[in-house]
Structure formats: structure tokens, C-alpha cells
mmCIF file of C-alpha atoms in Angstrom:
data_model
loop_
_atom_site.group_PDB
_atom_site.id
_atom_site.type_symbol
_atom_site.label_atom_id
_atom_site.label_comp_id
_atom_site.label_asym_id
_atom_site.label_seq_id
_atom_site.Cartn_x
_atom_site.Cartn_y
_atom_site.Cartn_z
ATOM 1 C CA ALA P 764 -49.013 -42.269 -105.018
ATOM 2 C CA ILE P 765 -52.586 -42.019 -103.827
ATOM 3 C CA SER P 766 -55.236 -44.257 -105.340
ATOM 4 C CA PHE P 767 -58.769 -42.978 -104.865
ATOM 5 C CA THR P 768 -61.382 -45.666 -105.395
ATOM 6 C CA LYS P 769 -64.904 -45.135 -106.499
ATOM 7 C CA ILE P 770 -67.720 -44.784 -103.988
ATOM 8 C CA THR P 771 -70.426 -47.326 -104.737
ATOM 9 C CA VAL P 772 -73.836 -45.715 -104.539
ATOM 10 C CA SER P 773 -76.837 -47.787 -103.563
ATOM 11 C CA PHE P 774 -79.797 -45.677 -104.579
ATOM 12 C CA GLY P 775 -83.501 -46.303 -104.442
ATOM 13 C CA TRP P 776 -85.745 -43.291 -104.798
ATOM 14 C CA THR P 777 -86.935 -43.741 -101.230
ATOM 15 C CA VAL P 778 -83.479 -44.060 -99.638
ATOM 16 C CA SER P 779 -80.114 -42.544 -100.505
ATOM 17 C CA ARG P 780 -77.114 -44.260 -98.980
ATOM 18 C CA LEU P 781 -73.376 -43.956 -99.659
ATOM 19 C CA MET P 782 -71.246 -47.019 -98.974
ATOM 20 C CA ILE P 783 -67.458 -46.749 -98.939
ATOM 21 C CA THR P 784 -66.102 -49.952 -100.489
ATOM 22 C CA ASP P 785 -62.414 -49.273 -99.688
ATOM 23 C CA MET P 786 -61.599 -47.544 -96.431
ATOM 24 C CA ASN P 787 -58.156 -46.606 -97.813
ATOM 25 C CA GLY P 788 -59.608 -44.690 -100.750
ATOM 26 C CA PHE P 789 -62.117 -41.933 -101.299
ATOM 27 C CA GLU P 790 -63.794 -40.280 -104.227
ATOM 28 C CA LEU P 791 -62.634 -36.843 -103.169
ATOM 29 C CA ALA P 792 -62.299 -35.574 -106.729
ATOM 30 C CA PRO P 793 -65.154 -35.631 -109.266
ATOM 31 C CA GLY P 794 -65.165 -38.558 -111.678
ATOM 32 C CA ALA P 795 -66.099 -38.761 -115.352
ATOM 33 C CA GLN P 796 -69.625 -39.850 -114.423
ATOM 34 C CA HIS P 797 -70.252 -36.623 -112.519
ATOM 35 C CA ASP P 798 -71.838 -34.354 -115.114
ATOM 36 C CA LEU P 799 -72.719 -31.690 -112.545
ATOM 37 C CA ARG P 800 -70.060 -30.465 -110.139
ATOM 38 C CA VAL P 801 -70.885 -28.023 -107.383
ATOM 39 C CA TYR P 802 -68.157 -26.156 -105.527
ATOM 40 C CA ALA P 803 -69.580 -24.734 -102.309
ATOM 41 C CA LEU P 804 -66.514 -24.344 -100.086
ATOM 42 C CA GLY P 805 -65.215 -20.818 -100.465
ATOM 43 C CA PRO P 806 -66.473 -18.757 -103.431
ATOM 44 C CA SER P 807 -69.083 -20.961 -105.096
ATOM 45 C CA TRP P 808 -69.472 -21.996 -108.703
ATOM 46 C CA ILE P 809 -71.147 -24.723 -110.774
ATOM 47 C CA GLU P 810 -69.780 -26.813 -113.644
ATOM 48 C CA TRP P 811 -71.522 -28.927 -116.256
ATOM 49 C CA GLN P 812 -69.257 -31.499 -117.920
ATOM 50 C CA GLY P 813 -66.201 -29.411 -117.082
ATOM 51 C CA GLN P 814 -67.605 -26.061 -118.224
ATOM 52 C CA THR P 815 -68.907 -23.274 -115.996
ATOM 53 C CA LEU P 816 -72.691 -23.345 -115.724
ATOM 54 C CA SER P 817 -74.487 -20.043 -115.101
ATOM 55 C CA ILE P 818 -77.814 -20.096 -113.277
ATOM 56 C CA HIS P 819 -78.909 -16.480 -113.266
ATOM 57 C CA ARG P 820 -81.744 -16.591 -110.752
ATOM 58 C CA ARG P 821 -80.209 -16.339 -107.297
ATOM 59 C CA GLN P 822 -82.896 -18.365 -105.540
ATOM 60 C CA ALA P 823 -82.491 -21.186 -108.073
ATOM 61 C CA ARG P 824 -78.757 -21.271 -107.339
ATOM 62 C CA ALA P 825 -79.529 -21.294 -103.636
ATOM 63 C CA LEU P 826 -81.851 -24.277 -104.080
ATOM 64 C CA LEU P 827 -79.182 -26.106 -106.067
ATOM 65 C CA TYR P 828 -76.589 -25.442 -103.354
ATOM 66 C CA CYS P 829 -79.038 -26.601 -100.701
ATOM 67 C CA LEU P 830 -79.619 -29.919 -102.501
ATOM 68 C CA ALA P 831 -75.996 -30.438 -103.557
ATOM 69 C CA ALA P 832 -74.691 -29.894 -100.018
ATOM 70 C CA ARG P 833 -76.559 -33.028 -98.918
ATOM 71 C CA LEU P 834 -77.047 -35.231 -102.004
ATOM 72 C CA GLU P 835 -79.951 -36.912 -100.279
ATOM 73 C CA PRO P 836 -83.710 -36.294 -100.257
ATOM 74 C CA VAL P 837 -84.678 -32.952 -98.733
ATOM 75 C CA PRO P 838 -88.318 -32.571 -97.632
ATOM 76 C CA ARG P 839 -90.297 -29.882 -99.460
ATOM 77 C CA GLU P 840 -91.500 -28.530 -96.126
ATOM 78 C CA ARG P 841 -87.929 -27.847 -95.046
ATOM 79 C CA ILE P 842 -87.159 -26.009 -98.270
ATOM 80 C CA CYS P 843 -90.379 -23.993 -98.069
ATOM 81 C CA PHE P 844 -89.548 -22.992 -94.509
ATOM 82 C CA ASN P 845 -85.964 -22.057 -95.385
ATOM 83 C CA PHE P 846 -86.999 -19.855 -98.310
ATOM 84 C CA TRP P 847 -90.463 -18.521 -97.360
ATOM 85 C CA SER P 848 -90.869 -18.845 -93.605
ATOM 86 C CA ASP P 849 -93.001 -15.675 -93.558
ATOM 87 C CA LYS P 850 -95.511 -16.971 -96.133
ATOM 88 C CA PRO P 851 -98.630 -19.131 -95.608
ATOM 89 C CA ASP P 852 -98.042 -22.807 -96.392
ATOM 90 C CA ALA P 853 -100.069 -22.801 -99.607
ATOM 91 C CA GLN P 854 -98.256 -19.747 -100.945
ATOM 92 C CA ALA P 855 -94.863 -21.134 -99.973
ATOM 93 C CA ARG P 856 -95.637 -24.371 -101.819
ATOM 94 C CA ARG P 857 -96.598 -22.448 -104.954
ATOM 95 C CA HIS P 858 -93.342 -20.498 -104.771
ATOM 96 C CA PHE P 859 -91.469 -23.757 -104.310
ATOM 97 C CA SER P 860 -93.163 -25.364 -107.330
ATOM 98 C CA HIS P 861 -92.234 -22.370 -109.513
ATOM 99 C CA LEU P 862 -88.649 -22.348 -108.221
ATOM 100 C CA LEU P 863 -88.268 -26.091 -108.817
ATOM 101 C CA SER P 864 -89.513 -25.684 -112.385
ATOM 102 C CA HIS P 865 -87.094 -22.816 -112.951
ATOM 103 C CA LEU P 866 -84.145 -24.880 -111.686
ATOM 104 C CA ARG P 867 -85.126 -27.807 -113.911
ATOM 105 C CA ARG P 868 -85.145 -25.529 -116.936
ATOM 106 C CA ALA P 869 -81.786 -24.055 -115.955
ATOM 107 C CA LEU P 870 -80.105 -27.477 -115.754
ATOM 108 C CA PRO P 871 -78.759 -28.916 -119.027
ATOM 109 C CA ASP P 872 -80.380 -32.234 -118.072
ATOM 110 C CA PRO P 873 -83.585 -31.841 -116.018
ATOM 111 C CA SER P 874 -83.473 -35.522 -114.991
ATOM 112 C CA LEU P 875 -80.708 -34.642 -112.529
ATOM 113 C CA LEU P 876 -83.415 -33.226 -110.287
ATOM 114 C CA ARG P 877 -85.737 -35.870 -108.840
ATOM 115 C CA SER P 878 -88.912 -35.781 -106.787
ATOM 116 C CA ILE P 879 -89.838 -38.645 -104.483
ATOM 117 C CA ASN P 880 -92.943 -38.561 -102.344
ATOM 118 C CA ASP P 881 -92.721 -35.136 -100.700
ATOM 119 C CA ALA P 882 -88.985 -34.596 -101.085
ATOM 120 C CA VAL P 883 -86.530 -33.563 -103.808
ATOM 121 C CA LEU P 884 -82.901 -34.464 -104.459
ATOM 122 C CA LEU P 885 -80.116 -34.388 -107.007
ATOM 123 C CA ASP P 886 -78.975 -37.665 -108.558
ATOM 124 C CA PRO P 887 -75.901 -38.625 -106.466
ATOM 125 C CA ASN P 888 -74.621 -40.851 -109.279
ATOM 126 C CA ARG P 889 -74.094 -37.831 -111.524
ATOM 127 C CA VAL P 890 -73.584 -34.937 -109.108
ATOM 128 C CA TRP P 891 -70.440 -34.233 -107.089
ATOM 129 C CA CYS P 892 -70.130 -31.556 -104.391
ATOM 130 C CA ASP P 893 -66.913 -30.605 -102.633
ATOM 131 C CA ALA P 894 -68.728 -30.046 -99.336
ATOM 132 C CA VAL P 895 -70.070 -33.624 -99.342
ATOM 133 C CA ALA P 896 -66.658 -35.083 -100.196
ATOM 134 C CA PHE P 897 -65.049 -32.898 -97.534
ATOM 135 C CA ARG P 898 -67.435 -33.971 -94.770
ATOM 136 C CA LYS P 899 -67.015 -37.658 -95.596
ATOM 137 C CA ALA P 900 -63.230 -37.363 -95.650
ATOM 138 C CA CYS P 901 -63.248 -35.638 -92.276
ATOM 139 C CA ALA P 902 -65.013 -38.641 -90.783
ATOM 140 C CA HIS P 903 -61.585 -40.321 -90.671
ATOM 141 C CA LEU P 904 -59.495 -38.256 -88.263
ATOM 142 C CA ASP P 905 -56.694 -40.735 -87.655
ATOM 143 C CA ALA P 906 -53.191 -41.444 -88.899
ATOM 144 C CA ALA P 907 -54.359 -44.446 -90.938
ATOM 145 C CA HIS P 908 -56.217 -42.031 -93.237
ATOM 146 C CA PHE P 909 -53.457 -39.435 -93.376
ATOM 147 C CA HIS P 910 -53.653 -38.904 -97.154
ATOM 148 C CA ILE P 911 -57.437 -38.546 -97.059
ATOM 149 C CA LEU P 912 -57.084 -35.779 -94.467
ATOM 150 C CA GLU P 913 -54.473 -34.047 -96.621
ATOM 151 C CA ARG P 914 -56.900 -34.025 -99.527
ATOM 152 C CA ALA P 915 -59.732 -32.874 -97.251
ATOM 153 C CA VAL P 916 -57.874 -29.734 -96.185
ATOM 154 C CA GLN P 917 -57.110 -29.035 -99.847
ATOM 155 C CA LEU P 918 -60.836 -29.188 -100.612
ATOM 156 C CA TYR P 919 -61.562 -26.517 -98.025
ATOM 157 C CA ARG P 920 -61.036 -23.297 -100.011
ATOM 158 C CA GLY P 921 -62.903 -21.183 -97.471
ATOM 159 C CA PRO P 922 -66.218 -20.870 -95.589
ATOM 160 C CA PHE P 923 -69.259 -22.642 -96.999
ATOM 161 C CA LEU P 924 -70.857 -20.481 -99.734
ATOM 162 C CA SER P 925 -68.546 -17.586 -98.953
ATOM 163 C CA GLY P 926 -70.030 -14.334 -100.254
ATOM 164 C CA PHE P 927 -73.379 -15.909 -101.213
ATOM 165 C CA SER P 928 -76.567 -14.851 -99.440
ATOM 166 C CA ILE P 929 -80.301 -14.298 -99.878
ATOM 167 C CA SER P 930 -81.312 -11.216 -97.958
ATOM 168 C CA ASP P 931 -85.045 -11.996 -97.799
ATOM 169 C CA ALA P 932 -84.656 -15.588 -96.571
ATOM 170 C CA PRO P 933 -83.398 -15.445 -92.963
ATOM 171 C CA GLU P 934 -83.982 -19.160 -92.336
ATOM 172 C CA PHE P 935 -81.867 -20.030 -95.364
ATOM 173 C CA GLU P 936 -79.125 -17.759 -94.027
ATOM 174 C CA LEU P 937 -79.364 -19.451 -90.623
ATOM 175 C CA CYS P 938 -79.129 -22.887 -92.219
ATOM 176 C CA MET P 939 -76.121 -21.861 -94.297
ATOM 177 C CA GLY P 940 -74.514 -20.361 -91.195
ATOM 178 C CA GLU P 941 -74.826 -23.722 -89.456
ATOM 179 C CA GLN P 942 -73.215 -25.393 -92.467
ATOM 180 C CA ARG P 943 -70.351 -22.885 -92.341
ATOM 181 C CA SER P 944 -69.771 -23.544 -88.647
ATOM 182 C CA THR P 945 -69.859 -27.314 -89.136
ATOM 183 C CA CYS P 946 -67.424 -27.266 -92.056
ATOM 184 C CA GLU P 947 -65.046 -24.892 -90.285
ATOM 185 C CA ARG P 948 -64.999 -27.086 -87.189
ATOM 186 C CA LEU P 949 -64.318 -30.182 -89.312
ATOM 187 C CA TYR P 950 -61.522 -28.306 -91.072
ATOM 188 C CA LEU P 951 -59.925 -27.351 -87.771
ATOM 189 C CA ASP P 952 -60.262 -30.929 -86.502
ATOM 190 C CA ALA P 953 -58.582 -32.194 -89.687
ATOM 191 C CA LEU P 954 -55.759 -29.678 -89.279
ATOM 192 C CA ARG P 955 -55.286 -30.720 -85.657
ATOM 193 C CA ALA P 956 -55.097 -34.374 -86.722
ATOM 194 C CA LEU P 957 -52.526 -33.505 -89.399
ATOM 195 C CA ILE P 958 -50.426 -31.526 -86.909
ATOM 196 C CA ASN P 959 -50.324 -34.606 -84.668
ATOM 197 C CA ALA P 960 -49.623 -36.964 -87.583
ATOM 198 C CA GLU P 961 -46.789 -34.846 -89.002
ATOM 199 C CA THR P 962 -45.279 -34.471 -85.535
ATOM 200 C CA ALA P 963 -45.339 -38.260 -85.109
ATOM 201 C CA ARG P 964 -43.658 -38.588 -88.510
ATOM 202 C CA LEU P 965 -40.994 -36.072 -87.349
ATOM 203 C CA ASP P 966 -41.898 -33.750 -90.222
ATOM 204 C CA TYR P 967 -41.882 -30.659 -88.048
ATOM 205 C CA SER P 968 -41.896 -28.185 -90.952
ATOM 206 C CA ARG P 969 -45.179 -29.584 -92.268
ATOM 207 C CA ALA P 970 -46.645 -29.668 -88.766
ATOM 208 C CA ILE P 971 -45.693 -25.994 -88.369
ATOM 209 C CA GLN P 972 -47.430 -25.134 -91.650
ATOM 210 C CA TYR P 973 -50.657 -26.805 -90.530
ATOM 211 C CA ALA P 974 -50.450 -25.115 -87.109
ATOM 212 C CA ARG P 975 -50.109 -21.702 -88.745
ATOM 213 C CA VAL P 976 -53.103 -22.353 -90.998
ATOM 214 C CA TYR P 977 -55.087 -23.385 -87.911
ATOM 215 C CA LEU P 978 -54.175 -20.183 -86.079
ATOM 216 C CA ASP P 979 -55.137 -18.073 -89.086
ATOM 217 C CA ILE P 980 -58.711 -19.201 -88.380
ATOM 218 C CA GLU P 981 -58.717 -19.634 -84.606
ATOM 219 C CA ALA P 982 -56.036 -17.297 -83.301
ATOM 220 C CA MET P 983 -56.969 -17.838 -79.635
ATOM 221 C CA ALA P 984 -56.290 -21.611 -79.640
ATOM 222 C CA GLU P 985 -53.722 -21.669 -76.831
ATOM 223 C CA ASP P 986 -52.897 -25.372 -77.176
ATOM 224 C CA ILE P 987 -51.983 -24.881 -80.847
ATOM 225 C CA HIS P 988 -49.791 -21.912 -79.880
ATOM 226 C CA ARG P 989 -48.033 -24.168 -77.368
ATOM 227 C CA ASN P 990 -47.652 -26.912 -79.976
ATOM 228 C CA LEU P 991 -46.219 -24.395 -82.432
ATOM 229 C CA LEU P 992 -43.644 -23.214 -79.892
ATOM 230 C CA VAL P 993 -42.524 -26.810 -79.264
ATOM 231 C CA LEU P 994 -42.486 -27.595 -82.981
ATOM 232 C CA HIS P 995 -40.178 -24.649 -83.663
ATOM 233 C CA LEU P 996 -37.824 -25.930 -80.949
ATOM 234 C CA LEU P 997 -37.910 -29.465 -82.339
ATOM 235 C CA ASN P 998 -37.221 -28.014 -85.777
ATOM 236 C CA GLY P 999 -34.118 -26.261 -84.448
ATOM 237 C CA ASP P 1000 -35.540 -22.738 -84.757
ATOM 238 C CA ARG P 1001 -35.192 -21.219 -81.284
ATOM 239 C CA PRO P 1002 -35.716 -17.588 -82.441
ATOM 240 C CA ALA P 1003 -39.094 -18.539 -83.954
ATOM 241 C CA ALA P 1004 -40.033 -20.329 -80.732
ATOM 242 C CA LEU P 1005 -39.106 -17.262 -78.665
ATOM 243 C CA GLN P 1006 -41.078 -15.010 -80.987
#
């Protein structure tokens, strides 16, 4: 049985900081207090209190994903640059103000969206995002956190914001591309750690499964191919090793 303990959030509107109170547990799944749940790994969608939430304007969804992927204050200047890098500063700020207002109206509870000084953020007490939970879980790539890593790889349904794009915002696309690369690398690192952990536990079948998933993404990883060959031999499957 796995017991996931609650993450205690210390939040002042000038600093956002997550403190893990139990290193053996993790809030990898959304809790009852999380009214807004954002799924950004793989095909994206948004839920409000367990029901799908539709935000029709694409840029408003993009802004929500941008804020949810961090759950910490994001400077307005960064958002303006990501969305309207080709516009003068004053015009970009006007666009940002209109977009922020639109997102507030689209949310069932506008108080989820906060402004502090010259930055905006989503309330981390009430918002959960799979990408945030995934990154925090992947910070523990060791056998002592084996179950956390198992849950982390389950959270990874595919590339960050798979299939979502904004054609007229190249900086946003670049930023999302960096997020995709970061998450994929963390996923591969987690898989590698699980291959090693399952091998140490003599569960060669599970190690083989994780190795195959790894190679589905990075087919040219020669060390994983070598590990897979050895794992097949250890598992008593010489034909698979030869293949």
C-alpha cells in the first residue's frame, strides 16, 4: 500500500514555496482541495471539481497552461514576450490585460488567478497540475523513493501539451518545446532508475518492461539495449536476448 501525504504549502503573495513534509510521500494525485486540475502531459485537458472545463479561446488556455505548469508567480514581461514578442511593449501589455480578463471570466472562480506586483499566478492551494507533480517526483531518482518513481512514470502520458500549439506565438512554442524536452528527459531518467531498481530487486520482467518503454522513446540508447539483452538472459529467455 502506498500512502501519499499532503504537501504543505507556505504561501505569501510575494513568495511561493512548496515544502515536502514527508519524504516518503507525495501529493502526486489531486486532492479534494484542488478545485482546478490541469493535465498537461500528453493530450491536455482541464477539470473543475471533477468535471471537464472548456475554455474556448486558445490563447486563454495557453495562458492557463503556462501558469499551471509552474504554480508560482510568472512575470508579466515574460508572458508578454512569449505571446507578443513582435509587438511594442505598450501594445503587448494591453493584449495581456485583455487576455487576463478573459481567463478570469472563463474560470468558475476568478479568485484562482492572482496578481502580485508585476506577476500573475494560480493559487497553488487549489490548483493541481500533473506536470508539476511529475517534476517534483522525478527529483527523487533513487531506490528509497521507488514507489514515487513508479507513480511519476504513470503521470507521464506523453509529451508536454502534445498536439497544442499557437501558430502566431513563436516564443511560446519555443518555451513549450523546452518544457517538452525537460519532461521527456526526466521521464527517461525515471525509467532508467526503475530499470536499475527492478534489476536489484531481481524482478527482471518489470525491468524489461521499463527498458522497452525507454527504447520506444530513445531507440538509439545503446546502454539500455545492452541492459535489455542481459535482462533477457537473467530472465531465462535466451531467444529474446539473441533477437
